[in-house]
Short mmCIF file of N, CA and C in Angstrom, two decimals:
data_model
loop_
_atom_site.label_atom_id
_atom_site.label_comp_id
_atom_site.label_asym_id
_atom_site.label_seq_id
_atom_site.Cartn_x
_atom_site.Cartn_y
_atom_site.Cartn_z
N UNK M 1 -7.63 32.88 -53.47
CA UNK M 1 -6.23 32.76 -53.22
C UNK M 1 -5.82 33.57 -52.04
N UNK M 2 -6.35 34.86 -51.91
CA UNK M 2 -5.98 35.71 -50.80
C UNK M 2 -6.47 35.13 -49.51
N UNK M 3 -7.54 34.38 -49.54
CA UNK M 3 -8.01 33.75 -48.27
C UNK M 3 -7.07 32.69 -47.82
N UNK M 4 -6.48 31.87 -48.73
CA UNK M 4 -5.51 30.80 -48.37
C UNK M 4 -4.24 31.45 -47.82
N UNK M 5 -3.82 32.57 -48.48
CA UNK M 5 -2.55 33.24 -47.95
C UNK M 5 -2.81 33.80 -46.58
N UNK M 6 -3.90 34.36 -46.35
CA UNK M 6 -4.31 34.93 -45.03
C UNK M 6 -4.32 33.82 -43.98
N UNK M 7 -4.90 32.63 -44.38
CA UNK M 7 -5.02 31.50 -43.39
C UNK M 7 -3.68 30.94 -43.10
N UNK M 8 -2.88 30.79 -44.08
CA UNK M 8 -1.46 30.30 -43.85
C UNK M 8 -0.65 31.33 -43.04
N UNK M 9 -0.84 32.60 -43.29
CA UNK M 9 -0.16 33.63 -42.50
C UNK M 9 -0.62 33.56 -41.01
N UNK M 10 -1.90 33.32 -40.82
CA UNK M 10 -2.39 33.23 -39.43
C UNK M 10 -1.78 31.99 -38.77
N UNK M 11 -1.73 30.86 -39.40
CA UNK M 11 -1.20 29.61 -38.82
C UNK M 11 0.29 29.78 -38.48
N UNK M 12 1.02 30.42 -39.42
CA UNK M 12 2.46 30.64 -39.15
C UNK M 12 2.62 31.61 -37.96
N UNK M 13 1.82 32.62 -37.88
CA UNK M 13 1.91 33.53 -36.81
C UNK M 13 1.62 32.88 -35.45
N UNK M 14 0.62 32.01 -35.40
CA UNK M 14 0.31 31.30 -34.19
C UNK M 14 1.44 30.39 -33.79
N UNK M 15 1.98 29.66 -34.76
CA UNK M 15 3.08 28.76 -34.46
C UNK M 15 4.30 29.52 -33.96
N UNK M 16 4.61 30.61 -34.58
CA UNK M 16 5.75 31.46 -34.15
C UNK M 16 5.54 31.96 -32.76
N UNK M 17 4.27 32.34 -32.37
CA UNK M 17 4.06 32.83 -31.03
C UNK M 17 4.18 31.73 -29.99
N UNK M 18 3.71 30.53 -30.40
CA UNK M 18 3.86 29.40 -29.48
C UNK M 18 5.37 29.05 -29.23
N UNK M 19 6.09 29.14 -30.33
CA UNK M 19 7.54 28.91 -30.29
C UNK M 19 8.21 29.97 -29.36
N UNK M 20 7.81 31.18 -29.52
CA UNK M 20 8.41 32.25 -28.65
C UNK M 20 8.00 32.05 -27.20
N UNK M 21 6.76 31.66 -26.98
CA UNK M 21 6.30 31.40 -25.57
C UNK M 21 7.14 30.23 -24.96
N UNK M 22 7.39 29.24 -25.75
CA UNK M 22 8.08 28.02 -25.24
C UNK M 22 9.56 28.45 -24.94
N UNK M 23 10.11 29.34 -25.76
CA UNK M 23 11.48 29.80 -25.50
C UNK M 23 11.52 30.61 -24.14
N UNK M 24 10.41 31.28 -23.74
CA UNK M 24 10.41 32.05 -22.61
C UNK M 24 9.99 31.24 -21.33
N UNK M 25 9.74 29.96 -21.59
CA UNK M 25 9.44 29.02 -20.41
C UNK M 25 7.98 28.82 -20.19
N UNK M 26 7.13 29.33 -21.08
CA UNK M 26 5.67 29.08 -20.87
C UNK M 26 5.30 27.96 -21.84
N UNK M 27 4.93 26.83 -21.18
CA UNK M 27 4.55 25.61 -21.98
C UNK M 27 3.13 25.38 -21.88
N UNK M 28 2.46 25.33 -23.05
CA UNK M 28 0.99 25.08 -23.09
C UNK M 28 0.69 23.61 -23.16
N UNK M 29 1.72 22.76 -23.01
CA UNK M 29 1.45 21.27 -23.08
C UNK M 29 0.70 20.89 -21.77
N UNK M 30 0.77 21.68 -20.73
CA UNK M 30 0.07 21.31 -19.48
C UNK M 30 -1.44 21.42 -19.58
N UNK M 31 -1.96 21.98 -20.69
CA UNK M 31 -3.38 22.13 -20.94
C UNK M 31 -3.94 20.81 -21.50
N UNK M 32 -3.08 19.86 -21.86
CA UNK M 32 -3.52 18.62 -22.35
C UNK M 32 -4.24 17.74 -21.30
N UNK M 33 -5.49 17.45 -21.43
CA UNK M 33 -6.27 16.78 -20.36
C UNK M 33 -5.72 15.36 -20.08
N UNK M 34 -5.22 14.62 -21.13
CA UNK M 34 -4.75 13.33 -20.95
C UNK M 34 -3.40 13.33 -20.18
N UNK M 35 -2.57 14.28 -20.52
CA UNK M 35 -1.29 14.47 -19.81
C UNK M 35 -1.63 14.82 -18.32
N UNK M 36 -2.56 15.63 -18.10
CA UNK M 36 -2.90 16.11 -16.73
C UNK M 36 -3.40 14.87 -15.94
N UNK M 37 -4.20 14.06 -16.61
CA UNK M 37 -4.79 12.87 -15.91
C UNK M 37 -3.63 11.87 -15.54
N UNK M 38 -2.67 11.66 -16.48
CA UNK M 38 -1.60 10.71 -16.21
C UNK M 38 -0.71 11.26 -15.02
N UNK M 39 -0.47 12.61 -15.08
CA UNK M 39 0.34 13.20 -14.02
C UNK M 39 -0.32 13.11 -12.66
N UNK M 40 -1.64 13.33 -12.66
CA UNK M 40 -2.44 13.27 -11.43
C UNK M 40 -2.39 11.91 -10.87
N UNK M 41 -2.58 10.86 -11.68
CA UNK M 41 -2.61 9.47 -11.24
C UNK M 41 -1.26 9.03 -10.69
N UNK M 42 -0.15 9.48 -11.39
CA UNK M 42 1.17 9.13 -10.87
C UNK M 42 1.46 9.83 -9.55
N UNK M 43 0.98 11.10 -9.45
CA UNK M 43 1.17 11.89 -8.24
C UNK M 43 0.46 11.27 -7.00
N UNK M 44 -0.73 10.85 -7.27
CA UNK M 44 -1.54 10.13 -6.16
C UNK M 44 -0.84 8.81 -5.80
N UNK M 45 -0.30 8.13 -6.75
CA UNK M 45 0.34 6.86 -6.51
C UNK M 45 1.68 7.15 -5.73
N UNK M 46 2.37 8.11 -6.10
CA UNK M 46 3.65 8.44 -5.51
C UNK M 46 3.49 8.94 -4.12
N UNK M 47 2.46 9.75 -3.80
CA UNK M 47 2.31 10.35 -2.55
C UNK M 47 1.47 9.51 -1.56
N UNK M 48 0.90 8.41 -2.07
CA UNK M 48 0.06 7.53 -1.22
C UNK M 48 0.94 6.81 -0.16
N UNK M 49 0.25 6.40 0.89
CA UNK M 49 0.96 5.63 1.92
C UNK M 49 1.10 4.22 1.36
N UNK M 50 2.35 3.63 1.51
CA UNK M 50 2.61 2.35 0.94
C UNK M 50 1.89 1.22 1.55
N UNK M 51 1.30 1.43 2.80
CA UNK M 51 0.63 0.32 3.40
C UNK M 51 -0.66 -0.06 2.64
N UNK M 52 -1.13 0.91 1.87
CA UNK M 52 -2.41 0.54 1.05
C UNK M 52 -2.06 -0.15 -0.25
N UNK M 53 -0.78 -0.42 -0.44
CA UNK M 53 -0.41 -1.13 -1.70
C UNK M 53 0.19 -2.53 -1.45
N UNK M 54 0.08 -2.97 -0.16
CA UNK M 54 0.67 -4.39 0.11
C UNK M 54 -0.34 -5.39 -0.57
N UNK M 55 0.15 -6.15 -1.52
CA UNK M 55 -0.65 -7.02 -2.17
C UNK M 55 -0.35 -8.49 -2.04
N UNK M 56 0.67 -8.81 -1.24
CA UNK M 56 0.99 -10.22 -1.03
C UNK M 56 0.60 -10.59 0.41
N UNK M 57 0.06 -11.78 0.56
CA UNK M 57 -0.35 -12.17 1.93
C UNK M 57 0.74 -12.21 3.01
N UNK M 58 2.01 -12.51 2.61
CA UNK M 58 3.07 -12.54 3.52
C UNK M 58 3.38 -11.13 4.04
N UNK M 59 3.41 -10.14 3.15
CA UNK M 59 3.66 -8.76 3.54
C UNK M 59 2.54 -8.23 4.48
N UNK M 60 1.30 -8.55 4.03
CA UNK M 60 0.19 -8.07 4.84
C UNK M 60 0.14 -8.74 6.20
N UNK M 61 0.43 -9.95 6.29
CA UNK M 61 0.53 -10.73 7.52
C UNK M 61 1.57 -10.17 8.45
N UNK M 62 2.76 -9.89 7.83
CA UNK M 62 3.86 -9.39 8.66
C UNK M 62 3.46 -8.01 9.17
N UNK M 63 2.80 -7.21 8.34
CA UNK M 63 2.38 -5.91 8.87
C UNK M 63 1.37 -6.01 10.04
N UNK M 64 0.49 -6.92 9.91
CA UNK M 64 -0.61 -7.16 10.89
C UNK M 64 0.00 -7.73 12.21
N UNK M 65 0.99 -8.66 12.08
CA UNK M 65 1.61 -9.21 13.28
C UNK M 65 2.43 -8.07 13.99
N UNK M 66 3.16 -7.19 13.25
CA UNK M 66 3.87 -6.19 13.84
C UNK M 66 2.87 -5.18 14.51
N UNK M 67 1.77 -4.89 13.83
CA UNK M 67 0.74 -3.96 14.42
C UNK M 67 0.16 -4.55 15.69
N UNK M 68 -0.05 -5.79 15.74
CA UNK M 68 -0.54 -6.43 16.94
C UNK M 68 0.42 -6.28 18.12
N UNK M 69 1.75 -6.50 17.80
CA UNK M 69 2.73 -6.37 18.87
C UNK M 69 2.89 -4.93 19.30
N UNK M 70 2.63 -3.99 18.44
CA UNK M 70 2.84 -2.52 18.72
C UNK M 70 1.48 -1.95 19.17
N UNK M 71 0.39 -2.67 19.21
CA UNK M 71 -0.89 -2.08 19.55
C UNK M 71 -0.94 -1.54 20.95
N UNK M 72 -0.16 -2.05 21.91
CA UNK M 72 -0.17 -1.57 23.30
C UNK M 72 1.01 -0.76 23.68
N UNK M 73 1.78 -0.31 22.70
CA UNK M 73 2.94 0.53 22.89
C UNK M 73 4.07 0.01 22.09
N UNK M 74 5.32 0.23 22.50
CA UNK M 74 6.47 -0.21 21.74
C UNK M 74 6.59 -1.77 21.81
N UNK M 75 7.28 -2.22 20.81
CA UNK M 75 7.56 -3.69 20.76
C UNK M 75 8.67 -4.02 21.73
N UNK M 76 8.35 -5.06 22.58
CA UNK M 76 9.28 -5.49 23.56
C UNK M 76 10.30 -6.34 22.94
N UNK M 77 11.38 -6.65 23.57
CA UNK M 77 12.41 -7.57 23.08
C UNK M 77 11.85 -9.00 22.95
N UNK M 78 11.02 -9.39 23.91
CA UNK M 78 10.41 -10.75 23.79
C UNK M 78 9.53 -10.87 22.48
N UNK M 79 8.71 -9.81 22.27
CA UNK M 79 7.88 -9.85 21.10
C UNK M 79 8.71 -9.81 19.76
N UNK M 80 9.78 -9.05 19.86
CA UNK M 80 10.65 -8.98 18.66
C UNK M 80 11.25 -10.39 18.32
N UNK M 81 11.79 -11.00 19.40
CA UNK M 81 12.33 -12.35 19.19
C UNK M 81 11.31 -13.35 18.74
N UNK M 82 10.08 -13.24 19.24
CA UNK M 82 9.01 -14.18 18.83
C UNK M 82 8.58 -13.91 17.36
N UNK M 83 8.52 -12.60 17.00
CA UNK M 83 8.16 -12.26 15.60
C UNK M 83 9.28 -12.80 14.70
N UNK M 84 10.46 -12.60 15.01
CA UNK M 84 11.63 -13.13 14.14
C UNK M 84 11.52 -14.63 14.02
N UNK M 85 11.29 -15.30 15.16
CA UNK M 85 11.16 -16.70 15.11
C UNK M 85 9.95 -17.19 14.19
N UNK M 86 8.78 -16.42 14.28
CA UNK M 86 7.61 -16.76 13.51
C UNK M 86 7.89 -16.56 12.08
N UNK M 87 8.59 -15.43 11.69
CA UNK M 87 8.89 -15.25 10.29
C UNK M 87 9.79 -16.28 9.68
N UNK M 88 10.78 -16.71 10.56
CA UNK M 88 11.65 -17.76 10.08
C UNK M 88 10.95 -19.09 9.91
N UNK M 89 10.10 -19.47 10.87
CA UNK M 89 9.46 -20.79 10.83
C UNK M 89 8.26 -20.79 9.88
N UNK M 90 7.41 -19.82 9.95
CA UNK M 90 6.19 -19.88 9.18
C UNK M 90 6.39 -19.43 7.70
N UNK M 91 7.21 -18.41 7.48
CA UNK M 91 7.43 -17.89 6.20
C UNK M 91 8.63 -18.58 5.49
N UNK M 92 9.39 -19.38 6.26
CA UNK M 92 10.56 -20.02 5.75
C UNK M 92 11.62 -19.00 5.22
N UNK M 93 11.89 -18.09 6.01
CA UNK M 93 12.87 -17.02 5.69
C UNK M 93 14.10 -17.28 6.45
N UNK M 94 15.25 -16.73 5.94
CA UNK M 94 16.49 -16.74 6.66
C UNK M 94 16.41 -15.71 7.79
N UNK M 95 17.43 -15.76 8.73
CA UNK M 95 17.47 -14.82 9.75
C UNK M 95 17.55 -13.37 9.21
N UNK M 96 18.38 -13.29 8.19
CA UNK M 96 18.54 -11.94 7.58
C UNK M 96 17.28 -11.37 6.92
N UNK M 97 16.64 -12.29 6.18
CA UNK M 97 15.32 -11.88 5.51
C UNK M 97 14.26 -11.66 6.54
N UNK M 98 14.18 -12.45 7.57
CA UNK M 98 13.22 -12.18 8.57
C UNK M 98 13.40 -10.87 9.35
N UNK M 99 14.67 -10.53 9.60
CA UNK M 99 14.97 -9.27 10.27
C UNK M 99 14.60 -8.14 9.27
N UNK M 100 14.83 -8.26 7.98
CA UNK M 100 14.53 -7.25 7.01
C UNK M 100 13.02 -7.03 6.92
N UNK M 101 12.25 -8.10 6.97
CA UNK M 101 10.81 -8.04 6.91
C UNK M 101 10.28 -7.39 8.18
N UNK M 102 10.84 -7.65 9.32
CA UNK M 102 10.43 -6.96 10.58
C UNK M 102 10.80 -5.47 10.48
N UNK M 103 11.89 -5.19 10.04
CA UNK M 103 12.33 -3.73 9.88
C UNK M 103 11.37 -2.95 8.98
N UNK M 104 11.10 -3.57 7.78
CA UNK M 104 10.28 -2.93 6.82
C UNK M 104 8.78 -2.80 7.33
N UNK M 105 8.37 -3.84 8.02
CA UNK M 105 6.97 -3.82 8.61
C UNK M 105 6.87 -2.72 9.69
N UNK M 106 7.91 -2.62 10.51
CA UNK M 106 7.90 -1.59 11.57
C UNK M 106 7.96 -0.21 10.95
N UNK M 107 8.75 -0.02 9.83
CA UNK M 107 8.82 1.29 9.21
C UNK M 107 7.50 1.61 8.55
N UNK M 108 6.94 0.66 7.83
CA UNK M 108 5.64 0.95 7.16
C UNK M 108 4.50 1.28 8.19
N UNK M 109 4.61 0.55 9.31
CA UNK M 109 3.59 0.77 10.37
C UNK M 109 3.59 2.14 11.00
N UNK M 110 4.80 2.64 11.22
CA UNK M 110 4.87 3.97 11.88
C UNK M 110 4.30 3.92 13.25
N UNK M 111 3.41 4.86 13.54
CA UNK M 111 2.79 4.86 14.86
C UNK M 111 1.74 3.81 14.93
N UNK M 112 1.15 3.41 13.72
CA UNK M 112 0.21 2.36 13.66
C UNK M 112 -1.25 2.80 13.68
N UNK M 113 -1.48 4.13 13.67
CA UNK M 113 -2.80 4.66 13.68
C UNK M 113 -3.64 4.28 12.46
N UNK M 114 -2.96 4.43 11.25
CA UNK M 114 -3.72 4.14 10.05
C UNK M 114 -4.06 2.68 9.89
N UNK M 115 -3.26 1.80 10.41
CA UNK M 115 -3.59 0.40 10.29
C UNK M 115 -4.72 0.09 11.25
N UNK M 116 -4.67 0.59 12.48
CA UNK M 116 -5.68 0.27 13.44
C UNK M 116 -7.03 0.92 12.99
N UNK M 117 -6.99 2.12 12.45
CA UNK M 117 -8.20 2.88 12.15
C UNK M 117 -8.87 2.41 10.87
N UNK M 118 -8.12 1.94 9.90
CA UNK M 118 -8.65 1.62 8.57
C UNK M 118 -8.11 0.24 8.12
N UNK M 119 -8.25 -0.70 8.95
CA UNK M 119 -7.75 -2.08 8.67
C UNK M 119 -8.24 -2.67 7.37
N UNK M 120 -9.52 -2.54 7.07
CA UNK M 120 -10.15 -3.13 5.89
C UNK M 120 -9.48 -2.55 4.67
N UNK M 121 -9.11 -1.25 4.60
CA UNK M 121 -8.53 -0.69 3.39
C UNK M 121 -7.09 -1.08 3.30
N UNK M 122 -6.47 -1.31 4.39
CA UNK M 122 -5.02 -1.76 4.33
C UNK M 122 -4.97 -3.19 3.82
N UNK M 123 -5.85 -4.05 4.22
CA UNK M 123 -5.82 -5.46 3.82
C UNK M 123 -6.52 -5.66 2.50
N UNK M 124 -7.31 -4.75 2.01
CA UNK M 124 -8.10 -4.91 0.77
C UNK M 124 -7.30 -5.40 -0.43
N UNK M 125 -6.11 -4.81 -0.71
CA UNK M 125 -5.45 -5.34 -1.93
C UNK M 125 -4.92 -6.81 -1.83
N UNK M 126 -4.73 -7.27 -0.64
CA UNK M 126 -4.20 -8.62 -0.48
C UNK M 126 -5.20 -9.63 -0.08
N UNK M 127 -6.44 -9.28 0.20
CA UNK M 127 -7.44 -10.24 0.63
C UNK M 127 -7.80 -11.25 -0.42
N UNK M 128 -7.75 -10.90 -1.67
CA UNK M 128 -8.09 -11.90 -2.77
C UNK M 128 -6.94 -12.88 -2.93
N UNK M 129 -5.74 -12.55 -2.45
CA UNK M 129 -4.57 -13.44 -2.63
C UNK M 129 -4.45 -14.46 -1.50
N UNK M 130 -5.18 -14.20 -0.40
CA UNK M 130 -5.07 -15.17 0.78
C UNK M 130 -5.82 -16.42 0.45
N UNK M 131 -5.15 -17.58 0.70
CA UNK M 131 -5.83 -18.83 0.70
C UNK M 131 -6.36 -19.04 2.08
N UNK M 132 -7.35 -20.03 2.20
CA UNK M 132 -7.91 -20.28 3.53
C UNK M 132 -6.82 -20.72 4.56
N UNK M 133 -5.83 -21.48 4.10
CA UNK M 133 -4.77 -21.88 4.99
C UNK M 133 -3.88 -20.71 5.43
N UNK M 134 -3.64 -19.77 4.56
CA UNK M 134 -2.86 -18.62 4.88
C UNK M 134 -3.71 -17.72 5.88
N UNK M 135 -4.95 -17.58 5.65
CA UNK M 135 -5.81 -16.81 6.53
C UNK M 135 -5.79 -17.42 7.91
N UNK M 136 -5.96 -18.74 8.01
CA UNK M 136 -5.87 -19.39 9.33
C UNK M 136 -4.58 -19.21 10.01
N UNK M 137 -3.45 -19.36 9.23
CA UNK M 137 -2.10 -19.12 9.74
C UNK M 137 -1.98 -17.66 10.27
N UNK M 138 -2.38 -16.71 9.50
CA UNK M 138 -2.29 -15.29 9.97
C UNK M 138 -3.01 -15.00 11.22
N UNK M 139 -4.21 -15.60 11.36
CA UNK M 139 -5.01 -15.41 12.58
C UNK M 139 -4.30 -16.07 13.76
N UNK M 140 -3.73 -17.30 13.52
CA UNK M 140 -2.92 -17.95 14.59
C UNK M 140 -1.73 -17.17 14.97
N UNK M 141 -1.04 -16.56 13.97
CA UNK M 141 0.19 -15.80 14.36
C UNK M 141 -0.10 -14.57 15.13
N UNK M 142 -1.19 -13.91 14.80
CA UNK M 142 -1.50 -12.64 15.59
C UNK M 142 -2.01 -13.00 16.97
N UNK M 143 -2.71 -14.11 17.04
CA UNK M 143 -3.14 -14.53 18.46
C UNK M 143 -1.91 -14.96 19.24
N UNK M 144 -0.92 -15.59 18.62
CA UNK M 144 0.26 -16.05 19.27
C UNK M 144 1.07 -14.86 19.76
N UNK M 145 1.30 -13.81 18.89
CA UNK M 145 2.05 -12.67 19.30
C UNK M 145 1.32 -11.84 20.35
N UNK M 146 0.06 -11.88 20.42
CA UNK M 146 -0.73 -11.19 21.45
C UNK M 146 -0.48 -11.75 22.81
N UNK M 147 -0.21 -13.10 22.92
CA UNK M 147 -0.03 -13.69 24.23
C UNK M 147 1.43 -13.61 24.73
N UNK M 148 2.33 -13.12 23.88
CA UNK M 148 3.76 -13.00 24.39
C UNK M 148 3.82 -11.86 25.39
N UNK M 149 4.59 -12.11 26.44
CA UNK M 149 4.77 -11.07 27.47
C UNK M 149 3.59 -10.83 28.44
N UNK M 150 2.87 -11.92 28.65
CA UNK M 150 1.72 -11.81 29.52
C UNK M 150 0.47 -12.13 28.78
N UNK M 151 -0.59 -11.38 29.06
CA UNK M 151 -1.85 -11.66 28.36
C UNK M 151 -2.11 -10.61 27.33
N UNK M 152 -3.17 -10.90 26.64
CA UNK M 152 -3.61 -9.99 25.54
C UNK M 152 -4.23 -8.74 26.16
N UNK M 153 -3.74 -7.52 25.73
CA UNK M 153 -4.30 -6.34 26.26
C UNK M 153 -5.60 -6.00 25.48
N UNK M 154 -6.32 -4.91 26.02
CA UNK M 154 -7.53 -4.59 25.41
C UNK M 154 -7.34 -4.11 24.02
N UNK M 155 -6.26 -3.32 23.78
CA UNK M 155 -6.03 -2.76 22.47
C UNK M 155 -5.71 -3.87 21.49
N UNK M 156 -4.95 -4.82 21.95
CA UNK M 156 -4.55 -6.03 21.12
C UNK M 156 -5.84 -6.83 20.80
N UNK M 157 -6.68 -7.07 21.81
CA UNK M 157 -7.79 -7.87 21.62
C UNK M 157 -8.77 -7.21 20.53
N UNK M 158 -8.88 -5.90 20.65
CA UNK M 158 -9.77 -5.22 19.59
C UNK M 158 -9.12 -5.37 18.22
N UNK M 159 -7.80 -5.22 18.10
CA UNK M 159 -7.17 -5.31 16.78
C UNK M 159 -7.23 -6.76 16.26
N UNK M 160 -7.01 -7.77 17.10
CA UNK M 160 -7.07 -9.08 16.68
C UNK M 160 -8.53 -9.49 16.28
N UNK M 161 -9.46 -9.00 16.95
CA UNK M 161 -10.85 -9.24 16.50
C UNK M 161 -11.11 -8.66 15.16
N UNK M 162 -10.65 -7.41 14.87
CA UNK M 162 -10.79 -6.83 13.60
C UNK M 162 -10.14 -7.67 12.45
N UNK M 163 -9.02 -8.16 12.75
CA UNK M 163 -8.27 -9.00 11.68
C UNK M 163 -9.05 -10.35 11.53
N UNK M 164 -9.49 -10.89 12.62
CA UNK M 164 -10.22 -12.20 12.56
C UNK M 164 -11.52 -11.99 11.76
N UNK M 165 -12.14 -10.87 11.88
CA UNK M 165 -13.38 -10.64 11.16
C UNK M 165 -13.10 -10.55 9.67
N UNK M 166 -12.00 -9.88 9.28
CA UNK M 166 -11.65 -9.79 7.88
C UNK M 166 -11.16 -11.12 7.26
N UNK M 167 -10.26 -11.72 7.94
CA UNK M 167 -9.61 -12.96 7.45
C UNK M 167 -10.50 -14.19 7.69
N UNK M 168 -11.39 -14.04 8.59
CA UNK M 168 -12.25 -15.19 8.96
C UNK M 168 -13.25 -15.51 7.78
N UNK M 169 -13.57 -14.54 7.00
CA UNK M 169 -14.42 -14.69 5.86
C UNK M 169 -13.71 -15.58 4.80
N UNK M 170 -12.42 -15.47 4.71
CA UNK M 170 -11.69 -16.30 3.75
C UNK M 170 -11.55 -17.64 4.21
N UNK M 171 -11.36 -17.79 5.53
CA UNK M 171 -11.14 -19.16 6.08
C UNK M 171 -12.39 -20.03 6.19
N UNK M 172 -13.57 -19.35 6.07
CA UNK M 172 -14.82 -20.16 6.06
C UNK M 172 -14.91 -21.07 4.90
N UNK M 173 -15.37 -22.30 5.11
CA UNK M 173 -15.53 -23.16 3.97
C UNK M 173 -16.76 -22.66 3.18
N UNK M 174 -16.51 -22.60 1.90
CA UNK M 174 -17.60 -22.19 0.99
C UNK M 174 -18.34 -23.36 0.48
N UNK M 175 -19.56 -23.07 0.00
CA UNK M 175 -20.39 -24.08 -0.57
C UNK M 175 -19.82 -24.53 -1.95
N UNK M 176 -20.61 -25.39 -2.62
CA UNK M 176 -20.17 -25.91 -3.84
C UNK M 176 -19.97 -24.79 -4.92
N UNK M 177 -20.76 -23.77 -4.93
CA UNK M 177 -20.64 -22.75 -5.89
C UNK M 177 -20.13 -21.46 -5.31
N UNK M 178 -19.47 -21.55 -4.19
CA UNK M 178 -18.79 -20.38 -3.70
C UNK M 178 -19.70 -19.45 -2.95
#
């Protein structure tokens, strides 16, 4: 009996100490490994660059078209008007939605270094969603925007070739069993 009373006294003492620590602001809940894993996953997702989360072909294509126009410097007014026209005609967007897509693509692109340097990682979430027709259309759109305002520059040609390499695999006809 004295062992049970000693055990209960120890448990109550430990619980009382934990309560007092919590009142002082020291929380031992952070030692929970599952909580730590959830928080770390959320933090990585929250702090990640949003260009690596584009999973729809339209958003990815808009980003790539904008990156092509911005590959040789700032986007000119001719390129901007052509991009808006392409978004309206190809994506069937209103003028307001096309302008919003251009603004968001330009914002996500930033200086464009990450898209140019790590194109396969940027397009990876959306590659499985591309149909062969969408891949062909995206390749045609970036080739078209490269020709606006003169010829295709060296930086644009390299970027267009990288996109064609990635999207060209989707556009290739597959055999009977894929």
